Amino acid sequence: MSVLKAAIIGGGHIADQNHLPALAKLPDRVKVISICSRDIHKAQALADKHDVPFAYDNPDDMYRSEGKPDIVINCTANNLHYPFTMQALENGCHVFCEKPPAMNAREAREMADLAKKKGLALAYNFQRRHAPEYTTLKNYHALGNLGDIYHIKANYLRRRGIPGWGNFTNKTIQGGGALIDLGVHILDLALGLTGYQQPAHVLANTYDFIGKTGGKGLKGAWNPATFEVEDACFAHLSFPGNVSIALSTSFALNMEQEETINLEIFGTKGGAKLFPLSVHTEIAGELADIRFPYLTDVDAQLENTTAFLDLCDGKQANICDGEQGAILQSIIGQIYQSAANQ
């Protein structure tokens, strides 16, 4: 198996702290040869830090030079996921893109279709799929122990967690707020337990009361005058077969905990809570709770990067691929549309 050449597009925190360290742990499968950022000084500094041979400030130059990769890791802002992914696919590169997939359903569908047409791998970095609690729960469910899952409560909530840096409150760049930044993670997990299908009905509400009013922040100070996105989103998704997901996500909500991330799953034979993992069922005619105290921590980013490389090699992989990304982005759009109609 040949070692694949990789390029990073986008020279920010996620590239520096997540992707480059994970790629460095897989030297027998991949080698990073290029860093590309619109700021050449930023690209060069990141290349020097991680011992990457080439730095560029223009992807066109990269694709025409000896720094042309087999794989592109797209770490750009949300509004740039689509153009840089499409460009990479047109240049014959597999693409591992940061979440969310795109700004809207049309973009995500075009990305998935182009990848399929060219026979290239396209996937998104929803690394929470590799949490040991989630993989154990999926294995437990595959044995039939939960029966048919008919409802999931999916929560990713922050009390006062509006980011006070970057473009998180800029709708033009981000495409949305709490839903597109946080909610997508927990929605991906919920969809993974219910067959990753399109909902038949979506009812949603979004709010921006705290974001536009201001107040104490736990992740830096934000400017309420320029707050353009939702600080909270609540959605009920109904799927064929009488299956439902209740999604709750927030940057800012007047609640007790600083942050809560969880799934609660309800099935015909048993239910479960994800963090910490517990199963609630009936054994020998008695109600019983099952705990999993010996789960081993994993490097979720490393696992997801490995899954992407497996996908590039044509193997089955536990990863949000182009098709699932298109479904996810479509649901995000339906949630925002429903909220706009309220």
PDB file of C-alpha atoms in Angstrom, residues 68-292:
ATOM      1  CA  LYS A  68      -0.001  18.416  -5.427  1.00  0.00           C
ATOM      2  CA  PRO A  69      -1.643  15.954  -2.999  1.00  0.00           C
ATOM      3  CA  ASP A  70      -3.727  12.791  -3.212  1.00  0.00           C
ATOM      4  CA  ILE A  71      -5.827  13.932  -0.233  1.00  0.00           C
ATOM      5  CA  VAL A  72      -7.065  17.364   0.799  1.00  0.00           C
ATOM      6  CA  ILE A  73      -8.056  18.135   4.394  1.00  0.00           C
ATOM      7  CA  ASN A  74     -10.456  21.083   4.146  1.00  0.00           C
ATOM      8  CA  CYS A  75     -10.169  23.140   7.351  1.00  0.00           C
ATOM      9  CA  THR A  76     -11.558  26.381   5.975  1.00  0.00           C
ATOM     10  CA  ALA A  77     -14.526  28.438   7.222  1.00  0.00           C
ATOM     11  CA  ASN A  78     -18.003  27.011   6.618  1.00  0.00           C
ATOM     12  CA  ASN A  79     -18.710  29.185   3.576  1.00  0.00           C
ATOM     13  CA  LEU A  80     -15.541  27.878   1.905  1.00  0.00           C
ATOM     14  CA  HIS A  81     -16.187  24.162   2.384  1.00  0.00           C
ATOM     15  CA  TYR A  82     -18.049  23.890  -0.922  1.00  0.00           C
ATOM     16  CA  PRO A  83     -15.711  25.756  -3.299  1.00  0.00           C
ATOM     17  CA  PHE A  84     -12.494  24.242  -1.943  1.00  0.00           C
ATOM     18  CA  THR A  85     -13.952  20.733  -1.779  1.00  0.00           C
ATOM     19  CA  MET A  86     -15.272  20.949  -5.333  1.00  0.00           C
ATOM     20  CA  GLN A  87     -11.896  22.260  -6.527  1.00  0.00           C
ATOM     21  CA  ALA A  88     -10.058  19.418  -4.805  1.00  0.00           C
ATOM     22  CA  LEU A  89     -12.397  16.800  -6.291  1.00  0.00           C
ATOM     23  CA  GLU A  90     -12.000  18.324  -9.764  1.00  0.00           C
ATOM     24  CA  ASN A  91      -8.236  17.953  -9.292  1.00  0.00           C
ATOM     25  CA  GLY A  92      -8.621  14.253  -8.486  1.00  0.00           C
ATOM     26  CA  CYS A  93      -8.142  14.446  -4.730  1.00  0.00           C
ATOM     27  CA  HIS A  94     -10.002  12.633  -1.972  1.00  0.00           C
ATOM     28  CA  VAL A  95     -11.432  15.153   0.505  1.00  0.00           C
ATOM     29  CA  PHE A  96     -11.761  15.083   4.288  1.00  0.00           C
ATOM     30  CA  CYS A  97     -13.781  18.177   5.169  1.00  0.00           C
ATOM     31  CA  GLU A  98     -14.510  19.805   8.486  1.00  0.00           C
ATOM     32  CA  LYS A  99     -18.124  20.017   9.658  1.00  0.00           C
ATOM     33  CA  PRO A 100     -20.726  21.133   8.756  1.00  0.00           C
ATOM     34  CA  PRO A 101     -20.652  19.732   5.227  1.00  0.00           C
ATOM     35  CA  ALA A 102     -21.672  22.991   3.549  1.00  0.00           C
ATOM     36  CA  MET A 103     -23.836  26.095   3.775  1.00  0.00           C
ATOM     37  CA  ASN A 104     -26.935  24.450   2.294  1.00  0.00           C
ATOM     38  CA  ALA A 105     -28.348  21.194   0.941  1.00  0.00           C
ATOM     39  CA  ARG A 106     -27.613  21.998  -2.707  1.00  0.00           C
ATOM     40  CA  GLU A 107     -23.899  22.433  -2.041  1.00  0.00           C
ATOM     41  CA  ALA A 108     -23.665  19.207  -0.030  1.00  0.00           C
ATOM     42  CA  ARG A 109     -25.514  17.258  -2.719  1.00  0.00           C
ATOM     43  CA  GLU A 110     -23.248  18.586  -5.480  1.00  0.00           C
ATOM     44  CA  MET A 111     -20.171  17.654  -3.454  1.00  0.00           C
ATOM     45  CA  ALA A 112     -21.464  14.106  -2.879  1.00  0.00           C
ATOM     46  CA  ASP A 113     -22.450  13.672  -6.528  1.00  0.00           C
ATOM     47  CA  LEU A 114     -19.090  14.894  -7.852  1.00  0.00           C
ATOM     48  CA  ALA A 115     -17.164  12.600  -5.501  1.00  0.00           C
ATOM     49  CA  LYS A 116     -19.264   9.645  -6.629  1.00  0.00           C
ATOM     50  CA  LYS A 117     -18.866  10.553 -10.309  1.00  0.00           C
ATOM     51  CA  LYS A 118     -15.093  10.717  -9.999  1.00  0.00           C
ATOM     52  CA  GLY A 119     -14.780   7.657  -7.753  1.00  0.00           C
ATOM     53  CA  LEU A 120     -13.220   9.680  -4.934  1.00  0.00           C
ATOM     54  CA  ALA A 121     -13.690   9.539  -1.182  1.00  0.00           C
ATOM     55  CA  LEU A 122     -15.517  12.430   0.492  1.00  0.00           C
ATOM     56  CA  ALA A 123     -16.097  12.489   4.242  1.00  0.00           C
ATOM     57  CA  TYR A 124     -16.690  14.886   7.118  1.00  0.00           C
ATOM     58  CA  ASN A 125     -14.970  15.180  10.461  1.00  0.00           C
ATOM     59  CA  PHE A 126     -17.684  14.090  12.907  1.00  0.00           C
ATOM     60  CA  GLN A 127     -15.156  12.449  15.217  1.00  0.00           C
ATOM     61  CA  ARG A 128     -17.587  11.956  18.137  1.00  0.00           C
ATOM     62  CA  ARG A 129     -18.737   8.797  16.330  1.00  0.00           C
ATOM     63  CA  HIS A 130     -15.635   7.165  17.765  1.00  0.00           C
ATOM     64  CA  ALA A 131     -16.386   7.887  21.411  1.00  0.00           C
ATOM     65  CA  PRO A 132     -16.160   4.511  23.178  1.00  0.00           C
ATOM     66  CA  GLU A 133     -19.614   5.044  24.676  1.00  0.00           C
ATOM     67  CA  TYR A 134     -21.146   5.435  21.233  1.00  0.00           C
ATOM     68  CA  THR A 135     -19.361   2.525  19.572  1.00  0.00           C
ATOM     69  CA  THR A 136     -20.253   0.271  22.512  1.00  0.00           C
ATOM     70  CA  LEU A 137     -23.874   1.378  22.358  1.00  0.00           C
ATOM     71  CA  LYS A 138     -24.057   0.721  18.625  1.00  0.00           C
ATOM     72  CA  ASN A 139     -22.594  -2.754  19.117  1.00  0.00           C
ATOM     73  CA  TYR A 140     -25.063  -3.438  21.934  1.00  0.00           C
ATOM     74  CA  HIS A 141     -27.948  -2.275  19.747  1.00  0.00           C
ATOM     75  CA  ALA A 142     -26.727  -4.417  16.817  1.00  0.00           C
ATOM     76  CA  LEU A 143     -27.203  -7.488  19.050  1.00  0.00           C
ATOM     77  CA  GLY A 144     -30.902  -6.628  19.298  1.00  0.00           C
ATOM     78  CA  ASN A 145     -30.791  -5.740  22.986  1.00  0.00           C
ATOM     79  CA  LEU A 146     -32.572  -2.400  22.594  1.00  0.00           C
ATOM     80  CA  GLY A 147     -35.169  -3.716  20.169  1.00  0.00           C
ATOM     81  CA  ASP A 148     -36.477  -1.086  17.768  1.00  0.00           C
ATOM     82  CA  ILE A 149     -35.386   2.456  18.642  1.00  0.00           C
ATOM     83  CA  TYR A 150     -38.385   4.754  18.292  1.00  0.00           C
ATOM     84  CA  HIS A 151     -37.319   7.990  19.983  1.00  0.00           C
ATOM     85  CA  ILE A 152     -34.080   9.795  20.806  1.00  0.00           C
ATOM     86  CA  LYS A 153     -33.515  12.935  22.831  1.00  0.00           C
ATOM     87  CA  ALA A 154     -30.360  14.580  21.496  1.00  0.00           C
ATOM     88  CA  ASN A 155     -28.922  17.496  23.501  1.00  0.00           C
ATOM     89  CA  TYR A 156     -25.848  19.669  23.018  1.00  0.00           C
ATOM     90  CA  LEU A 157     -26.417  22.661  25.276  1.00  0.00           C
ATOM     91  CA  ARG A 158     -24.250  25.419  26.658  1.00  0.00           C
ATOM     92  CA  ARG A 159     -25.322  27.811  29.377  1.00  0.00           C
ATOM     93  CA  ARG A 160     -23.328  30.805  28.174  1.00  0.00           C
ATOM     94  CA  GLY A 161     -21.009  29.425  25.522  1.00  0.00           C
ATOM     95  CA  ILE A 162     -21.220  31.901  22.669  1.00  0.00           C
ATOM     96  CA  PRO A 163     -17.660  31.931  21.296  1.00  0.00           C
ATOM     97  CA  GLY A 164     -16.053  35.314  21.793  1.00  0.00           C
ATOM     98  CA  TRP A 165     -13.609  34.807  18.924  1.00  0.00           C
ATOM     99  CA  GLY A 166     -13.651  33.946  15.248  1.00  0.00           C
ATOM    100  CA  ASN A 167     -16.713  34.145  13.002  1.00  0.00           C
ATOM    101  CA  PHE A 168     -19.173  32.087  15.046  1.00  0.00           C
ATOM    102  CA  THR A 169     -21.775  34.867  15.175  1.00  0.00           C
ATOM    103  CA  ASN A 170     -21.455  35.832  11.495  1.00  0.00           C
ATOM    104  CA  LYS A 171     -24.242  34.207   9.480  1.00  0.00           C
ATOM    105  CA  THR A 172     -22.666  34.932   6.094  1.00  0.00           C
ATOM    106  CA  ILE A 173     -19.533  32.982   7.005  1.00  0.00           C
ATOM    107  CA  GLN A 174     -20.984  30.356   9.347  1.00  0.00           C
ATOM    108  CA  GLY A 175     -24.433  29.765   7.880  1.00  0.00           C
ATOM    109  CA  GLY A 176     -25.974  29.558  11.345  1.00  0.00           C
ATOM    110  CA  GLY A 177     -25.214  29.372  15.034  1.00  0.00           C
ATOM    111  CA  ALA A 178     -25.679  26.696  17.687  1.00  0.00           C
ATOM    112  CA  LEU A 179     -27.326  24.204  15.330  1.00  0.00           C
ATOM    113  CA  ILE A 180     -24.689  24.275  12.613  1.00  0.00           C
ATOM    114  CA  ASP A 181     -21.768  24.425  15.064  1.00  0.00           C
ATOM    115  CA  LEU A 182     -22.839  22.145  17.943  1.00  0.00           C
ATOM    116  CA  GLY A 183     -26.121  20.475  17.089  1.00  0.00           C
ATOM    117  CA  VAL A 184     -24.752  18.805  13.974  1.00  0.00           C
ATOM    118  CA  HIS A 185     -22.476  16.629  16.127  1.00  0.00           C
ATOM    119  CA  ILE A 186     -25.244  15.174  18.258  1.00  0.00           C
ATOM    120  CA  LEU A 187     -27.638  14.961  15.294  1.00  0.00           C
ATOM    121  CA  ASP A 188     -25.071  12.847  13.432  1.00  0.00           C
ATOM    122  CA  LEU A 189     -24.982  10.419  16.364  1.00  0.00           C
ATOM    123  CA  ALA A 190     -28.773  10.219  16.590  1.00  0.00           C
ATOM    124  CA  LEU A 191     -29.136   9.646  12.846  1.00  0.00           C
ATOM    125  CA  GLY A 192     -26.524   6.898  13.059  1.00  0.00           C
ATOM    126  CA  LEU A 193     -28.799   4.965  15.421  1.00  0.00           C
ATOM    127  CA  THR A 194     -31.955   5.440  13.340  1.00  0.00           C
ATOM    128  CA  GLY A 195     -30.785   4.530   9.858  1.00  0.00           C
ATOM    129  CA  TYR A 196     -29.590   7.937   8.612  1.00  0.00           C
ATOM    130  CA  GLN A 197     -32.779   8.701   6.701  1.00  0.00           C
ATOM    131  CA  GLN A 198     -34.615  11.836   5.668  1.00  0.00           C
ATOM    132  CA  PRO A 199     -37.392  12.953   8.042  1.00  0.00           C
ATOM    133  CA  ALA A 200     -40.990  13.045   6.876  1.00  0.00           C
ATOM    134  CA  HIS A 201     -41.795  16.079   9.030  1.00  0.00           C
ATOM    135  CA  VAL A 202     -39.723  18.763  10.772  1.00  0.00           C
ATOM    136  CA  LEU A 203     -40.971  21.274  13.347  1.00  0.00           C
ATOM    137  CA  ALA A 204     -38.431  23.689  14.798  1.00  0.00           C
ATOM    138  CA  ASN A 205     -37.919  26.935  16.652  1.00  0.00           C
ATOM    139  CA  THR A 206     -34.790  29.050  16.924  1.00  0.00           C
ATOM    140  CA  TYR A 207     -34.053  31.936  19.300  1.00  0.00           C
ATOM    141  CA  ASP A 208     -31.518  34.727  19.686  1.00  0.00           C
ATOM    142  CA  PHE A 209     -32.679  36.475  22.865  1.00  0.00           C
ATOM    143  CA  ILE A 210     -29.450  36.150  24.846  1.00  0.00           C
ATOM    144  CA  GLY A 211     -27.165  36.561  21.844  1.00  0.00           C
ATOM    145  CA  LYS A 212     -28.707  39.888  20.891  1.00  0.00           C
ATOM    146  CA  THR A 213     -29.104  41.115  24.463  1.00  0.00           C
ATOM    147  CA  GLY A 214     -25.627  40.323  25.745  1.00  0.00           C
ATOM    148  CA  GLY A 215     -24.523  39.287  29.205  1.00  0.00           C
ATOM    149  CA  LYS A 216     -21.889  37.213  30.936  1.00  0.00           C
ATOM    150  CA  GLY A 217     -20.059  34.786  28.679  1.00  0.00           C
ATOM    151  CA  LEU A 218     -18.102  31.676  29.658  1.00  0.00           C
ATOM    152  CA  LYS A 219     -16.198  31.467  26.353  1.00  0.00           C
ATOM    153  CA  GLY A 220     -15.183  35.073  25.912  1.00  0.00           C
ATOM    154  CA  ALA A 221     -17.160  38.233  25.223  1.00  0.00           C
ATOM    155  CA  TRP A 222     -19.316  38.631  22.131  1.00  0.00           C
ATOM    156  CA  ASN A 223     -20.817  41.723  20.562  1.00  0.00           C
ATOM    157  CA  PRO A 224     -24.641  41.590  20.722  1.00  0.00           C
ATOM    158  CA  ALA A 225     -24.862  44.340  18.093  1.00  0.00           C
ATOM    159  CA  THR A 226     -23.299  42.055  15.467  1.00  0.00           C
ATOM    160  CA  PHE A 227     -24.907  38.775  16.618  1.00  0.00           C
ATOM    161  CA  GLU A 228     -26.592  37.342  13.489  1.00  0.00           C
ATOM    162  CA  VAL A 229     -27.242  33.654  14.289  1.00  0.00           C
ATOM    163  CA  GLU A 230     -29.404  31.587  16.617  1.00  0.00           C
ATOM    164  CA  ASP A 231     -28.257  31.071  20.207  1.00  0.00           C
ATOM    165  CA  ALA A 232     -30.712  28.174  20.721  1.00  0.00           C
ATOM    166  CA  CYS A 233     -32.558  25.690  18.512  1.00  0.00           C
ATOM    167  CA  PHE A 234     -35.197  23.089  19.343  1.00  0.00           C
ATOM    168  CA  ALA A 235     -36.484  20.685  16.700  1.00  0.00           C
ATOM    169  CA  HIS A 236     -38.727  17.645  16.481  1.00  0.00           C
ATOM    170  CA  LEU A 237     -37.948  15.325  13.573  1.00  0.00           C
ATOM    171  CA  SER A 238     -40.434  12.612  12.554  1.00  0.00           C
ATOM    172  CA  PHE A 239     -39.183   9.777  10.361  1.00  0.00           C
ATOM    173  CA  PRO A 240     -40.918   7.002   8.408  1.00  0.00           C
ATOM    174  CA  GLY A 241     -41.810   4.067  10.666  1.00  0.00           C
ATOM    175  CA  ASN A 242     -42.946   6.273  13.564  1.00  0.00           C
ATOM    176  CA  VAL A 243     -39.393   7.120  14.666  1.00  0.00           C
ATOM    177  CA  SER A 244     -38.586  10.542  16.121  1.00  0.00           C
ATOM    178  CA  ILE A 245     -35.668  12.668  17.304  1.00  0.00           C
ATOM    179  CA  ALA A 246     -35.999  15.637  19.657  1.00  0.00           C
ATOM    180  CA  LEU A 247     -32.976  17.862  19.112  1.00  0.00           C
ATOM    181  CA  SER A 248     -31.982  20.642  21.518  1.00  0.00           C
ATOM    182  CA  THR A 249     -28.870  22.746  21.074  1.00  0.00           C
ATOM    183  CA  SER A 250     -27.682  26.109  22.349  1.00  0.00           C
ATOM    184  CA  PHE A 251     -24.826  28.550  22.558  1.00  0.00           C
ATOM    185  CA  ALA A 252     -26.640  30.307  25.391  1.00  0.00           C
ATOM    186  CA  LEU A 253     -29.510  29.085  27.546  1.00  0.00           C
ATOM    187  CA  ASN A 254     -30.512  29.914  31.105  1.00  0.00           C
ATOM    188  CA  MET A 255     -29.923  26.447  32.570  1.00  0.00           C
ATOM    189  CA  GLU A 256     -28.032  25.027  35.564  1.00  0.00           C
ATOM    190  CA  GLN A 257     -25.083  23.226  33.936  1.00  0.00           C
ATOM    191  CA  GLU A 258     -22.370  25.037  32.012  1.00  0.00           C
ATOM    192  CA  GLU A 259     -22.604  22.398  29.268  1.00  0.00           C
ATOM    193  CA  THR A 260     -24.385  19.124  28.623  1.00  0.00           C
ATOM    194  CA  ILE A 261     -23.894  16.708  25.730  1.00  0.00           C
ATOM    195  CA  ASN A 262     -25.995  13.569  25.640  1.00  0.00           C
ATOM    196  CA  LEU A 263     -28.277  11.144  23.872  1.00  0.00           C
ATOM    197  CA  GLU A 264     -31.179   9.406  25.550  1.00  0.00           C
ATOM    198  CA  ILE A 265     -32.393   6.446  23.518  1.00  0.00           C
ATOM    199  CA  PHE A 266     -35.741   4.705  23.887  1.00  0.00           C
ATOM    200  CA  GLY A 267     -36.290   1.268  22.332  1.00  0.00           C
ATOM    201  CA  THR A 268     -38.887  -1.471  22.538  1.00  0.00           C
ATOM    202  CA  LYS A 269     -36.617  -3.749  24.602  1.00  0.00           C
ATOM    203  CA  GLY A 270     -34.395  -1.239  26.370  1.00  0.00           C
ATOM    204  CA  GLY A 271     -33.237   2.332  26.596  1.00  0.00           C
ATOM    205  CA  ALA A 272     -29.882   3.982  27.119  1.00  0.00           C
ATOM    206  CA  LYS A 273     -28.104   7.157  28.111  1.00  0.00           C
ATOM    207  CA  LEU A 274     -24.836   7.877  26.356  1.00  0.00           C
ATOM    208  CA  PHE A 275     -22.636   9.896  28.750  1.00  0.00           C
ATOM    209  CA  PRO A 276     -21.866   8.028  30.938  1.00  0.00           C
ATOM    210  CA  LEU A 277     -23.135   4.979  29.101  1.00  0.00           C
ATOM    211  CA  SER A 278     -25.924   3.102  30.844  1.00  0.00           C
ATOM    212  CA  VAL A 279     -28.655   0.768  29.603  1.00  0.00           C
ATOM    213  CA  HIS A 280     -32.102   0.576  31.177  1.00  0.00           C
ATOM    214  CA  THR A 281     -33.955  -2.658  30.570  1.00  0.00           C
ATOM    215  CA  GLU A 282     -35.669  -5.668  32.130  1.00  0.00           C
ATOM    216  CA  ILE A 283     -33.816  -8.858  33.064  1.00  0.00           C
ATOM    217  CA  ALA A 284     -35.405 -12.015  34.485  1.00  0.00           C
ATOM    218  CA  GLY A 285     -38.641 -10.171  35.092  1.00  0.00           C
ATOM    219  CA  GLU A 286     -36.996  -7.318  36.976  1.00  0.00           C
ATOM    220  CA  LEU A 287     -36.041  -3.803  35.979  1.00  0.00           C
ATOM    221  CA  ALA A 288     -32.284  -3.499  35.605  1.00  0.00           C
ATOM    222  CA  ASP A 289     -29.653  -0.867  34.818  1.00  0.00           C
ATOM    223  CA  ILE A 290     -26.389  -1.869  33.147  1.00  0.00           C
ATOM    224  CA  ARG A 291     -23.238   0.272  33.520  1.00  0.00           C
ATOM    225  CA  PHE A 292     -20.002   0.176  31.556  1.00  0.00           C
TER     226      PHE A 292
END
